[in-house]
PDB file of C-alpha atoms and ligand atoms in Angstrom:
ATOM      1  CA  UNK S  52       0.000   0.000   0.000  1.00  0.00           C
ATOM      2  CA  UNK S  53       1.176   3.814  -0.708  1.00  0.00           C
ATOM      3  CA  UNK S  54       2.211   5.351   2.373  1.00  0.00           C
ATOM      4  CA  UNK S  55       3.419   8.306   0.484  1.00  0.00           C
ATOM      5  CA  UNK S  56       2.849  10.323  -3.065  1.00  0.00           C
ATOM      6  CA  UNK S  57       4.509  13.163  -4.301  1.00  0.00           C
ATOM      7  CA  UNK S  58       2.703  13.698  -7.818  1.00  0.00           C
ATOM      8  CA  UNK S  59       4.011  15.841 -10.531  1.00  0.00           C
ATOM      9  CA  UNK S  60       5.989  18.673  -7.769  1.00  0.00           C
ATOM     10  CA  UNK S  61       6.870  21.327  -8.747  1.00  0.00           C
ATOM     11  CA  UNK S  62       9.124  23.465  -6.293  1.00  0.00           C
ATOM     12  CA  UNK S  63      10.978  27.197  -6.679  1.00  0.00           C
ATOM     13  CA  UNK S  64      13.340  28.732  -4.846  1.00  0.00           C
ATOM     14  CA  UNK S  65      11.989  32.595  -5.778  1.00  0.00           C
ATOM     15  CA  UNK S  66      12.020  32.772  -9.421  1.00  0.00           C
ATOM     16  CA  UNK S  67      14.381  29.845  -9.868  1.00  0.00           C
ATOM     17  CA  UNK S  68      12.442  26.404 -10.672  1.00  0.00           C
ATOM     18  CA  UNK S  69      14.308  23.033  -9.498  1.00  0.00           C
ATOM     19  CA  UNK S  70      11.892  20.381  -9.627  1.00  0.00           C
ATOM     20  CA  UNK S  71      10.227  19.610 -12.411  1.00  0.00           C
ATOM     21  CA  UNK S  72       6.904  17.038 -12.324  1.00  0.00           C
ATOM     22  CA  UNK S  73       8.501  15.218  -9.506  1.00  0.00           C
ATOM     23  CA  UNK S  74       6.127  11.903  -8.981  1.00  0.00           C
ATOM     24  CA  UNK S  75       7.009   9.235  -6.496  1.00  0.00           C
ATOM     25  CA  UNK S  76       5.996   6.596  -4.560  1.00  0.00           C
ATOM     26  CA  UNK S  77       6.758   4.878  -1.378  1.00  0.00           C
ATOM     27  CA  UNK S  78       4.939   1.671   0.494  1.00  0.00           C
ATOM     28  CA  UNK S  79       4.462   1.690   3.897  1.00  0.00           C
ATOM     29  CA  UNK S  80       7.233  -0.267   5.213  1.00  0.00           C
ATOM     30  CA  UNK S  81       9.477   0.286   2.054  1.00  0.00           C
ATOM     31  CA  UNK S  82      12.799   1.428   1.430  1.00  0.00           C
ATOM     32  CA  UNK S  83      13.115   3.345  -1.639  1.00  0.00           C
ATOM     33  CA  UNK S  84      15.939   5.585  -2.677  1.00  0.00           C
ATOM     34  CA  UNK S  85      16.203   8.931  -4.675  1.00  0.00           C
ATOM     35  CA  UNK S  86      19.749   8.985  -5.994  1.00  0.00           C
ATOM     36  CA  UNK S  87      21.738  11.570  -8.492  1.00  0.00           C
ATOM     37  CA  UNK S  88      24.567  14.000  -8.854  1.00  0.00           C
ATOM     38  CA  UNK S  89      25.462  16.863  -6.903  1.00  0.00           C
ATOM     39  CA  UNK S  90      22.132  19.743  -7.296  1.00  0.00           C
ATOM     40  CA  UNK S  91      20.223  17.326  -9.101  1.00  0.00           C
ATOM     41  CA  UNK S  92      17.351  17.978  -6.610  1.00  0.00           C
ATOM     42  CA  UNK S  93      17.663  15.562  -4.014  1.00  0.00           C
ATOM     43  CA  UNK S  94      17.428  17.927  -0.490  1.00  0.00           C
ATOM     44  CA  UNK S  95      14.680  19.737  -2.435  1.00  0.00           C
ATOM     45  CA  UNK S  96      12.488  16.893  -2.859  1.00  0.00           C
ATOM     46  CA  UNK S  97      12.690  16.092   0.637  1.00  0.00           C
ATOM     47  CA  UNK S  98      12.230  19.476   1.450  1.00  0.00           C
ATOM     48  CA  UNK S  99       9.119  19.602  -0.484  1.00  0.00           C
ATOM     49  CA  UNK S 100       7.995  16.394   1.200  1.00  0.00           C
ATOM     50  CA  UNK S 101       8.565  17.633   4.346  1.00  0.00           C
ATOM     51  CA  UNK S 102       6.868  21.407   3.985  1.00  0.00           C
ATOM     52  CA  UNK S 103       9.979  22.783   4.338  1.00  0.00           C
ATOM     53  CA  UNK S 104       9.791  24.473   0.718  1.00  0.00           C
ATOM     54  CA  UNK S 105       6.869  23.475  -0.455  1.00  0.00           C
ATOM     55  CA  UNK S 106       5.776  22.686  -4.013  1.00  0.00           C
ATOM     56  CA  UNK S 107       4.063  25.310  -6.117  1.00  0.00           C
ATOM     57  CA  UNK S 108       1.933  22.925  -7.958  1.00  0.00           C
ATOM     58  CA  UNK S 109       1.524  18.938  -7.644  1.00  0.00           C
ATOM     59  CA  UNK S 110       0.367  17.352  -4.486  1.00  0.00           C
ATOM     60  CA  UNK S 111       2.055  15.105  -1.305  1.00  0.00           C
ATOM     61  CA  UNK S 112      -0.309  12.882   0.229  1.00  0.00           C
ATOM     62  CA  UNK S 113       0.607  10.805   2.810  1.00  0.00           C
ATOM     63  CA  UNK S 114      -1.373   7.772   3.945  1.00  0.00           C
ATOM     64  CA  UNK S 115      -4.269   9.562   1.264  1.00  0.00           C
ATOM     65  CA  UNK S 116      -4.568  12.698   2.948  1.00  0.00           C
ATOM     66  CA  UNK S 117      -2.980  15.839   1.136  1.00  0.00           C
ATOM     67  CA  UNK S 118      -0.165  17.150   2.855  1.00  0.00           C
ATOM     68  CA  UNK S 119       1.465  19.837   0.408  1.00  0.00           C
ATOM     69  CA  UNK S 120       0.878  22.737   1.937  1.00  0.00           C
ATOM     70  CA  UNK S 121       1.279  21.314   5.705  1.00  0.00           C
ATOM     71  CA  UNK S 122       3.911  22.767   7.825  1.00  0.00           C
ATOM     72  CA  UNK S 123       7.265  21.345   9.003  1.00  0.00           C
ATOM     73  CA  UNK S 124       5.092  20.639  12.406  1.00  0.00           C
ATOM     74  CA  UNK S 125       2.316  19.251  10.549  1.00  0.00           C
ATOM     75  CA  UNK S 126       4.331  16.850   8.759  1.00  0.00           C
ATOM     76  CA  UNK S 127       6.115  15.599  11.567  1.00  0.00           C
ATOM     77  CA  UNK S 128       3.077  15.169  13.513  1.00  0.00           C
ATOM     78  CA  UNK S 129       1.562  12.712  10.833  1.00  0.00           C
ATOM     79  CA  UNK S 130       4.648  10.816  11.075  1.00  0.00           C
ATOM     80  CA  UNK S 131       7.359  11.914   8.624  1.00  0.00           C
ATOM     81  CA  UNK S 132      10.522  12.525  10.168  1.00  0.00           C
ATOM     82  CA  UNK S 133      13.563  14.364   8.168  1.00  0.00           C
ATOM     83  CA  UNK S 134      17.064  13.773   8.795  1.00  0.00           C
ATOM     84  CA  UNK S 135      18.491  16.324   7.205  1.00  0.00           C
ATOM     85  CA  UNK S 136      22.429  16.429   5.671  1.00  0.00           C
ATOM     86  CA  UNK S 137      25.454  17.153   7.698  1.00  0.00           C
ATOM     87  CA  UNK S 138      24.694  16.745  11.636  1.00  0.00           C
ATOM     88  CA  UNK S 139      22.664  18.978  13.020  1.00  0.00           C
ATOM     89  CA  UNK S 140      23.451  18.711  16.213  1.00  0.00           C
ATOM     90  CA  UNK S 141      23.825  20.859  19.166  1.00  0.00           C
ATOM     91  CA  UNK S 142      27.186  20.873  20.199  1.00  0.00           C
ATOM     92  CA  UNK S 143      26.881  22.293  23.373  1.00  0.00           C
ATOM     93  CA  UNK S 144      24.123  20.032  25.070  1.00  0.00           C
ATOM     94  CA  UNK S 145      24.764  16.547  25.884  1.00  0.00           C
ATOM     95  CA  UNK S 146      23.778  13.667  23.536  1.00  0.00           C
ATOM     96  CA  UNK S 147      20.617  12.977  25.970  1.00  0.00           C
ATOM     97  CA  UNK S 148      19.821  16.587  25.952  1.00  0.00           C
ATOM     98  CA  UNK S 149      19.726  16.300  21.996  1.00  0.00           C
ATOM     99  CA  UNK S 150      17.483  13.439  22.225  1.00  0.00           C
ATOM    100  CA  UNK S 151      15.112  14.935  23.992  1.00  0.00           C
ATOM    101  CA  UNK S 152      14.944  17.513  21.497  1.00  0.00           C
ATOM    102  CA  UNK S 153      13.969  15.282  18.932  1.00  0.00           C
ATOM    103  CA  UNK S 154      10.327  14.536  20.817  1.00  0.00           C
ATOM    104  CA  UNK S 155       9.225  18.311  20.989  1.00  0.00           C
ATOM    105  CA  UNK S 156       5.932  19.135  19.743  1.00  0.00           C
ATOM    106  CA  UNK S 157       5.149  15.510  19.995  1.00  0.00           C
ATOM    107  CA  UNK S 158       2.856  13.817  22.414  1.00  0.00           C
ATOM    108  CA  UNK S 159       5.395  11.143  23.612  1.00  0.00           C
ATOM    109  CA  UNK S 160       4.608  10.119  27.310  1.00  0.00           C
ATOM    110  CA  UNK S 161       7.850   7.847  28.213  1.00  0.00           C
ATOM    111  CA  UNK S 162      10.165   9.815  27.034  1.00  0.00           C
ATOM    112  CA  UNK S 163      12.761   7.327  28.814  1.00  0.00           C
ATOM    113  CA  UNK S 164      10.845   4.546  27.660  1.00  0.00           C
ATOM    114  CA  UNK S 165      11.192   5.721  24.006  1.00  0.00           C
ATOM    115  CA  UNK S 166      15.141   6.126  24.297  1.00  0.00           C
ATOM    116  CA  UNK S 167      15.766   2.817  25.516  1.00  0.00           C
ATOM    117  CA  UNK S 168      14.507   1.274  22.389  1.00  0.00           C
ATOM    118  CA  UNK S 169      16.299   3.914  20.416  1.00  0.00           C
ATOM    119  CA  UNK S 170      19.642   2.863  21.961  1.00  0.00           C
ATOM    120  CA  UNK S 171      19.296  -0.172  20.784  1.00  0.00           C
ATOM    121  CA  UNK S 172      20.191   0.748  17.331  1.00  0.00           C
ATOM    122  CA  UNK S 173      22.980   3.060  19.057  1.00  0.00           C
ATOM    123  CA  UNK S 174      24.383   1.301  21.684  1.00  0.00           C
ATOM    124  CA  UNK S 175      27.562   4.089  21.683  1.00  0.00           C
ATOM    125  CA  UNK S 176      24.610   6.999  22.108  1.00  0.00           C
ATOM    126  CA  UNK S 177      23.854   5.172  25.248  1.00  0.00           C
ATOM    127  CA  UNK S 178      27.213   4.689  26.865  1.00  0.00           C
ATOM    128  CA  UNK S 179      27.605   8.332  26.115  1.00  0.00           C
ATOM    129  CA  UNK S 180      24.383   9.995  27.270  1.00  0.00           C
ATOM    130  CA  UNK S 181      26.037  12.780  28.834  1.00  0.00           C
ATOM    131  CA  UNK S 182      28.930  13.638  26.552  1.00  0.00           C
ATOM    132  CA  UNK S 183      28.368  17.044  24.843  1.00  0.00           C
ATOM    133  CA  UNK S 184      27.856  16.066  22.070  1.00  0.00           C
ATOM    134  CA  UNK S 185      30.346  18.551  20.288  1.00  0.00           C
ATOM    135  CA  UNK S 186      32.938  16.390  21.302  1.00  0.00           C
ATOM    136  CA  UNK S 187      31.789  13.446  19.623  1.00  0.00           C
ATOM    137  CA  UNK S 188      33.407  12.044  16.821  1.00  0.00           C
ATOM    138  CA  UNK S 189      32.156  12.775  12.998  1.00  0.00           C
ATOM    139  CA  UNK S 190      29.997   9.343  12.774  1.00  0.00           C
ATOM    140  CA  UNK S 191      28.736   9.246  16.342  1.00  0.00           C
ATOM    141  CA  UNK S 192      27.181  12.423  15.593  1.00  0.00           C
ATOM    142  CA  UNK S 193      25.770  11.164  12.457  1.00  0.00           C
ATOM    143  CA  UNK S 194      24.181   8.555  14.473  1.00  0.00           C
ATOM    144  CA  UNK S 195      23.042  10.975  16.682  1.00  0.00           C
ATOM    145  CA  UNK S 196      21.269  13.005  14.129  1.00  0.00           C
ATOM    146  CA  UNK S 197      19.157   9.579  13.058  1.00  0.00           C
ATOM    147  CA  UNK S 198      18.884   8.758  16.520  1.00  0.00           C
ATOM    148  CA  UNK S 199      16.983  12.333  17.553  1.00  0.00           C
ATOM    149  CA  UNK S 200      14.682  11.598  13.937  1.00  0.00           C
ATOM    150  CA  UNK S 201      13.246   8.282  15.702  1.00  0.00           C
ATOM    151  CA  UNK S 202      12.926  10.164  18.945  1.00  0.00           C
ATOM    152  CA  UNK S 203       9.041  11.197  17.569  1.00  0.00           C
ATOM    153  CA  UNK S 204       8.014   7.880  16.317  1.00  0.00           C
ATOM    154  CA  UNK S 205       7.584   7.824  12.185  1.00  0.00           C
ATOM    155  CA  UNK S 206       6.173   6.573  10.077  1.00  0.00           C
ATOM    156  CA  UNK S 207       8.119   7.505   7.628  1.00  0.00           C
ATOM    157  CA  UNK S 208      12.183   8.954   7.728  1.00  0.00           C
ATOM    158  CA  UNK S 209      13.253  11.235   5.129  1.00  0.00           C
ATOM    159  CA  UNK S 210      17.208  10.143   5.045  1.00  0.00           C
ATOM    160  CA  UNK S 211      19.868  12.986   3.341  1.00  0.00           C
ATOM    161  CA  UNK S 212      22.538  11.622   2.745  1.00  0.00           C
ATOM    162  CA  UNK S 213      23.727   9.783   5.888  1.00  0.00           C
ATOM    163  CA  UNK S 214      26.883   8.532   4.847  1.00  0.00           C
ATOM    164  CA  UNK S 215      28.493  11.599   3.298  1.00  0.00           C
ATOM    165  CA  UNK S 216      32.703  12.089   4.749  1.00  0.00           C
ATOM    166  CA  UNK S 217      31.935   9.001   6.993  1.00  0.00           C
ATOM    167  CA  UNK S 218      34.808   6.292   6.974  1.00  0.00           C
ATOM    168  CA  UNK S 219      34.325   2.916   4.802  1.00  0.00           C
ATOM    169  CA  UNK S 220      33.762   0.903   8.458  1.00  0.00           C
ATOM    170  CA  UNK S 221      31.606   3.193   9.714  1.00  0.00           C
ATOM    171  CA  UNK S 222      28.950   3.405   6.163  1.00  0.00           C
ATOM    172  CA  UNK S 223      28.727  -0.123   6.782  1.00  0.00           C
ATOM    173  CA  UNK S 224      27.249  -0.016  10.130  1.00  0.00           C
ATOM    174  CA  UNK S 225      25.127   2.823   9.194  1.00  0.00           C
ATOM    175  CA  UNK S 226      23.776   0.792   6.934  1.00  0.00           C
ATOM    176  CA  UNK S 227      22.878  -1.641   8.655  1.00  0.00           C
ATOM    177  CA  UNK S 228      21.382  -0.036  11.115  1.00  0.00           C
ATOM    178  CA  UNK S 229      19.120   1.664   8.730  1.00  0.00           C
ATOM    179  CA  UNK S 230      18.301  -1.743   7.145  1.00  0.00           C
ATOM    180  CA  UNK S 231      16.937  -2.609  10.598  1.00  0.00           C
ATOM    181  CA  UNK S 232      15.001   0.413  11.075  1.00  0.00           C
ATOM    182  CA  UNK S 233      13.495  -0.523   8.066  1.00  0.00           C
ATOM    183  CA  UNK S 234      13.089  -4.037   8.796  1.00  0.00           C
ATOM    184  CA  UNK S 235      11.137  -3.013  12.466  1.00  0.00           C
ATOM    185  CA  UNK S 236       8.527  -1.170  10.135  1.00  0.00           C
ATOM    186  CA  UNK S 237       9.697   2.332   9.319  1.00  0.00           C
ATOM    187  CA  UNK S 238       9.424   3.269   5.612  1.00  0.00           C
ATOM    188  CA  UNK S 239      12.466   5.161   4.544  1.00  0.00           C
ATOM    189  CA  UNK S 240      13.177   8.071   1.552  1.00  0.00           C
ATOM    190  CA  UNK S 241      16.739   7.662   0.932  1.00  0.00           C
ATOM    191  CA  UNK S 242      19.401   9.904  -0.792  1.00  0.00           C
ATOM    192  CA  UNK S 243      22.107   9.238  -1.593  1.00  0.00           C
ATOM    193  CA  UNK S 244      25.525  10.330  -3.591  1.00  0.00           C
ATOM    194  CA  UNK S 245      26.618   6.375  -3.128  1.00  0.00           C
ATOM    195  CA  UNK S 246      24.344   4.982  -5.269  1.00  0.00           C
ATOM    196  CA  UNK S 247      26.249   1.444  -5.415  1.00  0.00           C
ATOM    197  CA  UNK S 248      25.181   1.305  -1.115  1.00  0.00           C
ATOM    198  CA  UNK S 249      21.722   3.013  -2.009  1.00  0.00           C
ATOM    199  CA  UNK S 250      20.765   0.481  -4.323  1.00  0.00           C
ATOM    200  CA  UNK S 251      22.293  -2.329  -2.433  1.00  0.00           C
ATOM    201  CA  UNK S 252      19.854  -1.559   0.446  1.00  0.00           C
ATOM    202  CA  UNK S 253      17.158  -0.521  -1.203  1.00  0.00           C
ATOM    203  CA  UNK S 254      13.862  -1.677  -2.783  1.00  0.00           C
ATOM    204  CA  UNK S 255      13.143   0.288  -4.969  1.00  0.00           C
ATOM    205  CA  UNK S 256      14.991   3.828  -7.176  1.00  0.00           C
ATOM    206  CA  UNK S 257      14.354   6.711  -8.579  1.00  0.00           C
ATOM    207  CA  UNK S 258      16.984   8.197 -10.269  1.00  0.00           C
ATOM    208  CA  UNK S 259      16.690  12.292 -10.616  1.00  0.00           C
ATOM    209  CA  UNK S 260      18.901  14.522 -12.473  1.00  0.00           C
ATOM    210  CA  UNK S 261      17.979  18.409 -13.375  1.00  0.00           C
ATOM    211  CA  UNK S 262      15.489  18.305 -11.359  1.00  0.00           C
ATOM    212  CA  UNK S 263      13.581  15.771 -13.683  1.00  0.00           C
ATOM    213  CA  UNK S 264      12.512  11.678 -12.517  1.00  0.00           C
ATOM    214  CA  UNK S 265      14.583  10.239 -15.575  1.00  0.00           C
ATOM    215  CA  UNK S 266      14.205   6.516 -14.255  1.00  0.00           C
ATOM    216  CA  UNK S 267      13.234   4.606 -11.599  1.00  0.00           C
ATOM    217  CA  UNK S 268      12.393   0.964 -11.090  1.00  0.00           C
ATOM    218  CA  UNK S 269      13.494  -2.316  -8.645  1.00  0.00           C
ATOM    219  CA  UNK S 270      16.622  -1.637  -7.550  1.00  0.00           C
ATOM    220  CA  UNK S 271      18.157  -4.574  -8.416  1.00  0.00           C
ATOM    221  CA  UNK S 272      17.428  -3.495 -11.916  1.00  0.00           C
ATOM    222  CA  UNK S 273      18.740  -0.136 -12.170  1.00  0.00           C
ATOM    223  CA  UNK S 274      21.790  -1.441 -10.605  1.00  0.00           C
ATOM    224  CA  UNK S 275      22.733  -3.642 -12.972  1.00  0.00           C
ATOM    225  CA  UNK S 276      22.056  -1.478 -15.790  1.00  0.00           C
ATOM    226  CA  UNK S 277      25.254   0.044 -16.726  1.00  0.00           C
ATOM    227  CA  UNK S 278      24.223   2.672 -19.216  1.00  0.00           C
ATOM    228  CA  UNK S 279      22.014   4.568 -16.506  1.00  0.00           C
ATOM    229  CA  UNK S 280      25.007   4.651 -14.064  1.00  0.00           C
ATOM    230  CA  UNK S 281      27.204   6.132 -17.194  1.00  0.00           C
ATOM    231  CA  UNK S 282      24.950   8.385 -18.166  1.00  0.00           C
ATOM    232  CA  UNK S 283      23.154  10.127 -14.669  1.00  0.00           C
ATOM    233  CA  UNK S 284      25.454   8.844 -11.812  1.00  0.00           C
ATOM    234  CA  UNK S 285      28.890   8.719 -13.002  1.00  0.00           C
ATOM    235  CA  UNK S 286      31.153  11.424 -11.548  1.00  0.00           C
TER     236      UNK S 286
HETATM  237  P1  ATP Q 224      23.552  17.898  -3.203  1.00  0.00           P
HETATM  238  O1  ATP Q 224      23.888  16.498  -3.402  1.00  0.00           O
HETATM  239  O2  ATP Q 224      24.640  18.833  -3.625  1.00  0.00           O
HETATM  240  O3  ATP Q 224      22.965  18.221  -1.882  1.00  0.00           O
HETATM  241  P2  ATP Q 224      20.885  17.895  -4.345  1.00  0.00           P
HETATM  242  O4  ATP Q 224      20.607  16.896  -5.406  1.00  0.00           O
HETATM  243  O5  ATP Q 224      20.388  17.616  -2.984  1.00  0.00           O
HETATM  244  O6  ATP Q 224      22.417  18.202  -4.319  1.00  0.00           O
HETATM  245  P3  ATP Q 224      19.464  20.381  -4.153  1.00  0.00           P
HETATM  246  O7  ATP Q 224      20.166  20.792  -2.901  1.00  0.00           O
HETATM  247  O8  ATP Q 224      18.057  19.958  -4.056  1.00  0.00           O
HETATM  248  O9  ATP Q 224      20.287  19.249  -4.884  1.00  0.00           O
HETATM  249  O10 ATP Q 224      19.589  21.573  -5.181  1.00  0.00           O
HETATM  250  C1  ATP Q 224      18.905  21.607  -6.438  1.00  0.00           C
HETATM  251  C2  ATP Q 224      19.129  22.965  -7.095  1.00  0.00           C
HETATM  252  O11 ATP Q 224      18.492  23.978  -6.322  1.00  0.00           O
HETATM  253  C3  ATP Q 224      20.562  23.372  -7.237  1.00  0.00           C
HETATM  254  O12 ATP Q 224      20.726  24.013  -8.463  1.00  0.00           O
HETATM  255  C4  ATP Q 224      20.782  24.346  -6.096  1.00  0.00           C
HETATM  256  O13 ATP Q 224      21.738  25.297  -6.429  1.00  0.00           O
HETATM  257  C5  ATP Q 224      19.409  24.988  -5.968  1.00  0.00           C
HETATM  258  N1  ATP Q 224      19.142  25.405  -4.579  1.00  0.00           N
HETATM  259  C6  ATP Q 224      19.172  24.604  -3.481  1.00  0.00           C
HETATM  260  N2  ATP Q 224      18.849  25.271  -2.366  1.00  0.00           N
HETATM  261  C7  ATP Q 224      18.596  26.553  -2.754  1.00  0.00           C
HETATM  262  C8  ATP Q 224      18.199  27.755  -2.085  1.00  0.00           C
HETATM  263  N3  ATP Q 224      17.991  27.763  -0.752  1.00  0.00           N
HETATM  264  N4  ATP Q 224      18.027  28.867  -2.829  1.00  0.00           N
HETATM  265  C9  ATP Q 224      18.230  28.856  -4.156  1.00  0.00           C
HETATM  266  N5  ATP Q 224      18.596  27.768  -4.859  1.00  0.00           N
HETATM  267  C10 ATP Q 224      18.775  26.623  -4.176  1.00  0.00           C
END
């Protein structure tokens, strides 16, 4: 079933027009991935998504109600989380302190309760609950980032570009744990630069360049297809 639709977006910054007819799909549960080269239009989409920078025309629905003009908030609170690119953290505040941060505006009772299953995924978050979180190291505050996105419970995580500057070791177990927030039932928009991991992971592609959906299809497909890596992915 269609958790999510974006159908034929279009989005602006001012007078300058970046996506063109966007339409995508993604099933509850599913992990699909939006992949191209650098300004393609990958942040925007999720941007759009999200109510960040809404489309001008098209539609978002998600679970069939129409979200595209919803807020940020409103987004959120019907379950769409975005984690957005280069760790946003706040340094200065400890890693629990972030946490916490991540469940504003949302009606989460156990708090504690919600953290504990959280750390699961991130056992290091957990060792390190009261480190500021400044002085963590590049990945652990990538982890952190995702970590604070689960913190309100959705449905549905918009992903941007999680492994960017993050050593080969470290991309693995990112992936993997994203494969098992997946696998415990959250539906996942992923970008990606690394569209070989992206792929790998993934069930399904859409492959955007200049703003435009020039393919999509099973990943498995797209990522044996050498001409579309030549021609949109190469760099
Ligand atoms: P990257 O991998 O570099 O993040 P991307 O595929 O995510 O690229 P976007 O960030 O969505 O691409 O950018 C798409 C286009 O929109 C680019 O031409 C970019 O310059 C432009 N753009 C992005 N953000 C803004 C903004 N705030 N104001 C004006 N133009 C923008």
């Amino acid at each position: 079933m269609t958790m999510l639709e974006a159908d034929e977006i279009n989005t602006y910054y001012d007078k300058s027009h970046v996506l063109y007819n966007v339409s995508l799909e993604i099933p509850a549960e599913g992990l699909v991935t939006l992949i191209g080269r650098n300004g393609a239009g990958k942040t925007t989409t999720l941007r759009s998504i999200m109510g960040i920078q809404p489309p001008r025309s098209g539609t978002v629905t998600m679970n069939g109600e129409d979200i595209t003009d919803a807020s940020p908030h409103e987004t959120s609170l019907r379950g769409i989380s975005i984690i957005p690119e280069g760790r946003r953290i706040f340094a200065d505040l400890t890693v629990r302190e972030n946490l916490r941060l991540g469940h504003l505006g949302h009606d989460i009772e156990d708090i504690d309760g919600a953290m504990v299953d959280i750390f699961e995924y991130f056992p290091r978050l957990e060792e390190r609950q009261q480190q500021r979180a400044g002085t963590m190291s590049g990945g652990e505050q990538q982890m952190l980032t995702i970590a604070r996105g689960l913190l309100s419970d959705p449905d549905l995580l918009l992903v941007d570009e999680p492994t960017e500057g993050l050593m080969p070791s470290l991309v693995e177990r990112l992936r993997d744990i994203l494969g098992r927030i997946n696998d415990d039932g959250v539906a996942m928009l992923l970008v990606e630069q690394n569209a070989e991991l992206a792929l790998d992971i993934s069930d399904y592609g859409y492959i955007i360049d200049e703003g435009r959906i020039r393919e999509s299809g099973p990943s498995e497909e797209l990522r044996a297809d050498e001409e579309i890596k030549d021609r949109y992915l190469a760099v």
